XYZ file of C-alpha atoms in Angstrom:
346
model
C 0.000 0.000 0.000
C 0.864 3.583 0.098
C 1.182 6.008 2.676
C 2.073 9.385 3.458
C 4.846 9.356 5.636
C 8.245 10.622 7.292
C 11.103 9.206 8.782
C 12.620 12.105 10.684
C 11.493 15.400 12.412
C 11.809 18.216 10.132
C 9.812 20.937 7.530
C 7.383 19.630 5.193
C 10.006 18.400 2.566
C 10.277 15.550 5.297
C 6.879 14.571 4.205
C 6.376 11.205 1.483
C 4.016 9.744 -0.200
C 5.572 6.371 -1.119
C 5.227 2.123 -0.353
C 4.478 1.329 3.377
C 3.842 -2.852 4.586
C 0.370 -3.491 3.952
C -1.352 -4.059 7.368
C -2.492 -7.190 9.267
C -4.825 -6.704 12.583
C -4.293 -7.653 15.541
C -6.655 -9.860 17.829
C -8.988 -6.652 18.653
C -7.757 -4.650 15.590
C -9.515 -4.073 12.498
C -8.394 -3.177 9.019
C -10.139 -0.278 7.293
C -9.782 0.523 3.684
C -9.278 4.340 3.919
C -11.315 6.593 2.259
C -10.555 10.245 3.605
C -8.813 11.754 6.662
C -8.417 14.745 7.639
C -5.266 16.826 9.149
C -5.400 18.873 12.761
C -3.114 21.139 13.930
C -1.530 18.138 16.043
C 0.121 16.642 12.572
C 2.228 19.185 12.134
C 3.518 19.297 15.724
C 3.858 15.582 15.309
C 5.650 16.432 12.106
C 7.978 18.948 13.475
C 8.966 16.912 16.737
C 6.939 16.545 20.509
C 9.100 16.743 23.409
C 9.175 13.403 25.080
C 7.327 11.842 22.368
C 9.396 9.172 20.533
C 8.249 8.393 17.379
C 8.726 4.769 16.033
C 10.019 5.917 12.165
C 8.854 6.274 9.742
C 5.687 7.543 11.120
C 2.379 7.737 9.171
C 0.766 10.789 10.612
C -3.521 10.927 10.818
C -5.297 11.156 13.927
C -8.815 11.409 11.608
C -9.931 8.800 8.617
C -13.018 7.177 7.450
C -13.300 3.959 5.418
C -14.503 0.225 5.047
C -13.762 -2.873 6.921
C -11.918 -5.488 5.197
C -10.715 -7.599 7.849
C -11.193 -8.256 11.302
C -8.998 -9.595 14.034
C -10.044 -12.943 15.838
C -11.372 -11.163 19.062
C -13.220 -8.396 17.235
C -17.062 -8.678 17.692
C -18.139 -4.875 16.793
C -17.285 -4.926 13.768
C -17.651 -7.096 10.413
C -16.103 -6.970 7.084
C -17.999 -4.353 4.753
C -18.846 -1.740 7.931
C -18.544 1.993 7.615
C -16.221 3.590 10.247
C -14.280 6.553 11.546
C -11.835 6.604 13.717
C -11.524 8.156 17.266
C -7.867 8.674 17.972
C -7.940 8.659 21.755
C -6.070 5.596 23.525
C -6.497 4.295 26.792
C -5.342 1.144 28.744
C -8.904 0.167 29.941
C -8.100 -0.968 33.153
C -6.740 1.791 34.847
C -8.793 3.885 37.457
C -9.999 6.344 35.560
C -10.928 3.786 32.727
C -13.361 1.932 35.281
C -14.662 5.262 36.775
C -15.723 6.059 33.224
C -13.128 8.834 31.962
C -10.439 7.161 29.632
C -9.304 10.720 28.381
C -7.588 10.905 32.220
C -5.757 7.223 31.692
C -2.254 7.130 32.657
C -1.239 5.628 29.429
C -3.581 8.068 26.904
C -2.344 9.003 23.320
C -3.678 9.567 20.090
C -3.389 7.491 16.994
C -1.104 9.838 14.615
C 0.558 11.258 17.775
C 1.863 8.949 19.660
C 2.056 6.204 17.490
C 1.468 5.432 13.766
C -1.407 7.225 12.023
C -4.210 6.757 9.355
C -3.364 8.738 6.349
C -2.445 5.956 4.261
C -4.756 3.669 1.588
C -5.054 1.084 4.757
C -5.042 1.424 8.832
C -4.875 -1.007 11.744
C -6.794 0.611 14.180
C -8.136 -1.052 17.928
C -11.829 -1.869 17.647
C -12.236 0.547 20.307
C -11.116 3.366 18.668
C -13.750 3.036 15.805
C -17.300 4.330 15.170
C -20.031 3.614 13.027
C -20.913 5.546 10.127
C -24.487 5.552 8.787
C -24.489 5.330 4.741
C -26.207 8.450 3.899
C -22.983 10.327 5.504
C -20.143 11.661 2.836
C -16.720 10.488 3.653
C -15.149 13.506 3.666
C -17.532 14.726 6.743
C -17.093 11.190 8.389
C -13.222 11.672 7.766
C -12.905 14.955 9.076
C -14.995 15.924 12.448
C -14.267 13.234 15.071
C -11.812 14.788 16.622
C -12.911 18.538 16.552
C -16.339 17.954 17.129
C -15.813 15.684 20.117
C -12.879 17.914 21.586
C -14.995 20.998 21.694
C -18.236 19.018 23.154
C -16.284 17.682 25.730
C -14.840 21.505 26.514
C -18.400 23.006 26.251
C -20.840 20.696 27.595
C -18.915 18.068 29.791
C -15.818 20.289 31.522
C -17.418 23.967 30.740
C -21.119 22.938 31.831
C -22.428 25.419 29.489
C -25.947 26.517 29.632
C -28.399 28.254 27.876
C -28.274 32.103 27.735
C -24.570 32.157 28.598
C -22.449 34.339 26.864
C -18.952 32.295 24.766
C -16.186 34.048 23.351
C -14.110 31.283 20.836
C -11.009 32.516 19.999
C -9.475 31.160 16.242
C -12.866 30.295 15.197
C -11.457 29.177 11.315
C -9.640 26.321 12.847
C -11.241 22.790 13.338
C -11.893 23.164 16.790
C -13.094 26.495 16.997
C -15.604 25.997 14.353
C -16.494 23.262 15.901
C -17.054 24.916 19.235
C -18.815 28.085 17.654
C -21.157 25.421 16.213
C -22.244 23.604 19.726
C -22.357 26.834 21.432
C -25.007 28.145 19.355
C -26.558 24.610 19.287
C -26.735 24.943 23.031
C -28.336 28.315 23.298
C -25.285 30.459 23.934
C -24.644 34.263 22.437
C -21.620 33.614 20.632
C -18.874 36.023 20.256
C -15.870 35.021 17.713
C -12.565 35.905 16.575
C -10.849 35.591 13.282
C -7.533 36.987 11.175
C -10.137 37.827 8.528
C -13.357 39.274 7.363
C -13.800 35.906 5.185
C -13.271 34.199 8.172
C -15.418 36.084 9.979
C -18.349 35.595 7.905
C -17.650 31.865 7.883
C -17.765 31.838 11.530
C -21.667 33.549 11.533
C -22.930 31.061 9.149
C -21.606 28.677 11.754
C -23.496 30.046 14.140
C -21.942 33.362 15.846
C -23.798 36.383 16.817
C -20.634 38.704 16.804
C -17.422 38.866 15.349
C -14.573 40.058 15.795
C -11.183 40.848 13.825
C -8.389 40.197 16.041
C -5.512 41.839 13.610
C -7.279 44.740 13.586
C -8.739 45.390 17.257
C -7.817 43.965 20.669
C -10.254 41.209 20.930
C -10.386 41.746 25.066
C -11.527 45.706 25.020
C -13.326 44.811 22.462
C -15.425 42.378 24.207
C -15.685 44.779 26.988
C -16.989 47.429 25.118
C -19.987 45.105 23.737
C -20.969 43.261 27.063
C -20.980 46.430 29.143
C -17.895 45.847 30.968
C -19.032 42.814 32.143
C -17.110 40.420 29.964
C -18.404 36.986 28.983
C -18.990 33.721 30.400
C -16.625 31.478 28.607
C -13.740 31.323 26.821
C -12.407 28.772 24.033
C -8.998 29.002 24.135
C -6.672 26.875 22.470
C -4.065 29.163 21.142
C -2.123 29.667 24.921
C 0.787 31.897 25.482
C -0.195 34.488 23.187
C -4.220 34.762 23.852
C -4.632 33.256 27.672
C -3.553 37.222 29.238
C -6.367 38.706 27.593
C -8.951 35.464 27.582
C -8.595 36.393 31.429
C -9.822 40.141 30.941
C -12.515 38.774 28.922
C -14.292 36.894 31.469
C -17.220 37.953 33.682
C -17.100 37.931 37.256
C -16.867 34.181 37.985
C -16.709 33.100 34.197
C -13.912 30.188 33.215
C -11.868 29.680 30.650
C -11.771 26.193 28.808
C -8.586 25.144 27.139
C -7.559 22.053 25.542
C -4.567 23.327 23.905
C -1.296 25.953 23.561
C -0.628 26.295 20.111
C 1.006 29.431 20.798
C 3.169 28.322 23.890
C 2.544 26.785 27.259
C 3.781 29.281 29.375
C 2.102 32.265 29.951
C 1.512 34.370 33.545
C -0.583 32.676 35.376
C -2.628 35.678 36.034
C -3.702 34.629 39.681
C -4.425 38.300 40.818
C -6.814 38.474 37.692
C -8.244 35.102 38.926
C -8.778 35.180 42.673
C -10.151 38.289 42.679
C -12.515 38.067 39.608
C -12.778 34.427 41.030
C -12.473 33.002 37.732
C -12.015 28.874 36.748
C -8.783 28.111 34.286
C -10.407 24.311 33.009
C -8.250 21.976 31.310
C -9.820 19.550 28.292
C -9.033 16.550 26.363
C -10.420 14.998 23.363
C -13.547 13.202 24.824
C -14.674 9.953 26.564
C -16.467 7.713 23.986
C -20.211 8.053 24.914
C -19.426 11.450 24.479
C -18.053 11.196 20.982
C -20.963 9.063 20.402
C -23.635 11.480 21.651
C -21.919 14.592 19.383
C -21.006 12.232 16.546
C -24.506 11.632 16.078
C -25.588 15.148 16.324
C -22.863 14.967 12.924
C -24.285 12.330 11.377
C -28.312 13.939 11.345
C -26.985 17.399 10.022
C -27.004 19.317 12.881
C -23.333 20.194 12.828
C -21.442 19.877 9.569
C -17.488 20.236 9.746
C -16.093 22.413 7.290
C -14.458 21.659 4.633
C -11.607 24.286 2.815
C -9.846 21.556 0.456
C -9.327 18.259 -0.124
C -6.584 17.256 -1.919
C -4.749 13.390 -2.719
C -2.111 11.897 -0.206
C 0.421 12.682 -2.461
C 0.143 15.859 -1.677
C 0.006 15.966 2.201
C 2.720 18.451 2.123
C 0.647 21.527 0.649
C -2.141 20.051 2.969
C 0.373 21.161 5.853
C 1.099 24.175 4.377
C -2.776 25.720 4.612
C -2.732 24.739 8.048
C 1.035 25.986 8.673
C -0.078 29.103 6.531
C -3.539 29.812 8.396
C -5.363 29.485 5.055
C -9.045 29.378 4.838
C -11.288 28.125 7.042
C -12.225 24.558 8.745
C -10.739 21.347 7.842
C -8.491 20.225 5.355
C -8.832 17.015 3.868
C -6.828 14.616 1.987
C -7.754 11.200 -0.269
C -5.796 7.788 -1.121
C -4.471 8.817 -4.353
C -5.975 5.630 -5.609
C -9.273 7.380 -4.636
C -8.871 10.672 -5.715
């Protein structure tokens, strides 16, 4: 088979698209016949190098795909040759505390498929049983291939760890990305006023057919006094931040009295002030966010799969060309997901 691929840490010219071993499952593995994946913001890092994360090379990157069955492993019983799937890239032992109690995103040995070891962007993928969802037939690849991740990420910041509600007030900062158009999506859903940022006004107007009430241009204004200027003063309930060093100051002056900020991410840098003055005295709540347990990629993966939220697609383009696929993420161009195709399905 082929796969995209690299074999050391580097710029995108480490990037292939070349012959990989054709894949055999394992006893609770199944093989899917891939049909489109998607990239996140998490391939490049992969790409460029994680601290502490040791790579077994080459590495097929992918932490999102969607395919067919074709073979099973003998202690597989979810699945059967011929199912539609995606994949869910989260990886947990399964016996571990937190795995009984019911929350596998805090297991002591989580990763993701495409991070921490090999990935799905190739014509064929092992993946665990467990990390696989159904797929009803009505639902386009290219969606099914590109908004598990995303869509249960921000659920699980919004609903589960943020306990939204209803007439709350959100502020998601990089709304173009896949997460925060993702999260501008099931805030609305859920009833919030939704403010938005964005580098353009393209982007902007992407994010209000996504569902935001206000936008806002963050190369032109300072998003913070600007959200103070249209709440009043008072700030906002929420904020979607997964940018980090460069945003997290001024998510802080954003929030109301008693408001939290959800993060599940520091694209930007992980070390900014802390900001404790800001937060004991505003008595604000700094909440930390992982990808999502499976009922509750289940619950928004349905809410996919009828319509109700539709990832976005900017381009898809074949495997063989996975390194300009890096480069409109690298490059911050357009807005929502990026997708790429087997070449032999292109």
């Amino acid at each position: 088979m082929k796969a995209v691929q690299f074999s050391e840490h580097g710029d995108r010219d480490v990037i292939e698209y070349g012959e990989f071993s054709d894949p055999d499952p394992g006893r609770n593995e199944v093989v899917v016949d891939i049909k489109a994946g998607a990239l996140n913001h998490l391939d490049i890092w992969t790409r460029r190098g994680l601290p502490g994360v040791e790579l077994e090379m080459p590495h097929i990157p992918g932490s999102d795909a969607a395919g067919i069955v074709t073979d099973v492993g003998p202690d597989v019983d979810r699945f059967d040759v011929g199912d539609r799937v995606a994949v869910s890239a989260g990886v947990s032992c399964g016996r571990c505390e937190f795995c009984r109690d019911g929350d596998p995103t805090l297991c002591i040995r989580y990763g993701i498929i495409g991070e921490h070891q090999r990935g799905v962007h190739a014509e064929y993928a092992t993946v665990p049983e467990a990390n696989l969802v159904s797929v009803p037939d009505h639902v386009d690849w290219e969606i099914a291939g590109s908004a598990s991740l995303v869509f249960q990420t921000a659920w699980r910041m919004l609903i589960d760890r943020g306990s939204l509600n209803a007439g709350e007030s959100v502020l998601v900062l990089g709304a173009s990305g896949g997460v925060g158009h993702a999260a501008v999506q099931i805030a609305a859903h859920a009833g919030a006023e939704v403010y938005a940022t964005a580098s353009t006004d393209e982007k902007l107007e992407y994010a209000k057919a996504c569902g935001a009430d206000h936008v806002i241009n963050y190369e032109r204004t300072d998003f913070a006094s600007e959200i103070s200027d249209r709440t009043g003063r008072r700030g906002v309930d929420m904020v979607v931040d997964h940018i980090g060093e460069a945003t997290y100051p001024d998510s802080l002056k954003s929030l109301a009295k008693g408001g939290r900020i959800v993060t599940c991410g520091a694209t930007t840098g992980p070390h900014p002030g802390a900001g404790l003055n800001r937060i004991f005295w505003n008595q604000l709540s700094v909440i930390g966010s992982t990808m999502a347990t499976p009922g509750q990629a289940d619950e928004v993966l349905e809410l996919v799969w009828d319509g109700t939220f539709t990832p976005r697609i900017r381009e898809t383009l074949p495997m063989s060309e996975a390194a300009d696929a890096h480069a409109l993420l690298e490059n911050r161009e357009g807005f929502g997901k990026v997708v790429v195709i087997p070449d032999s399905e292109y």
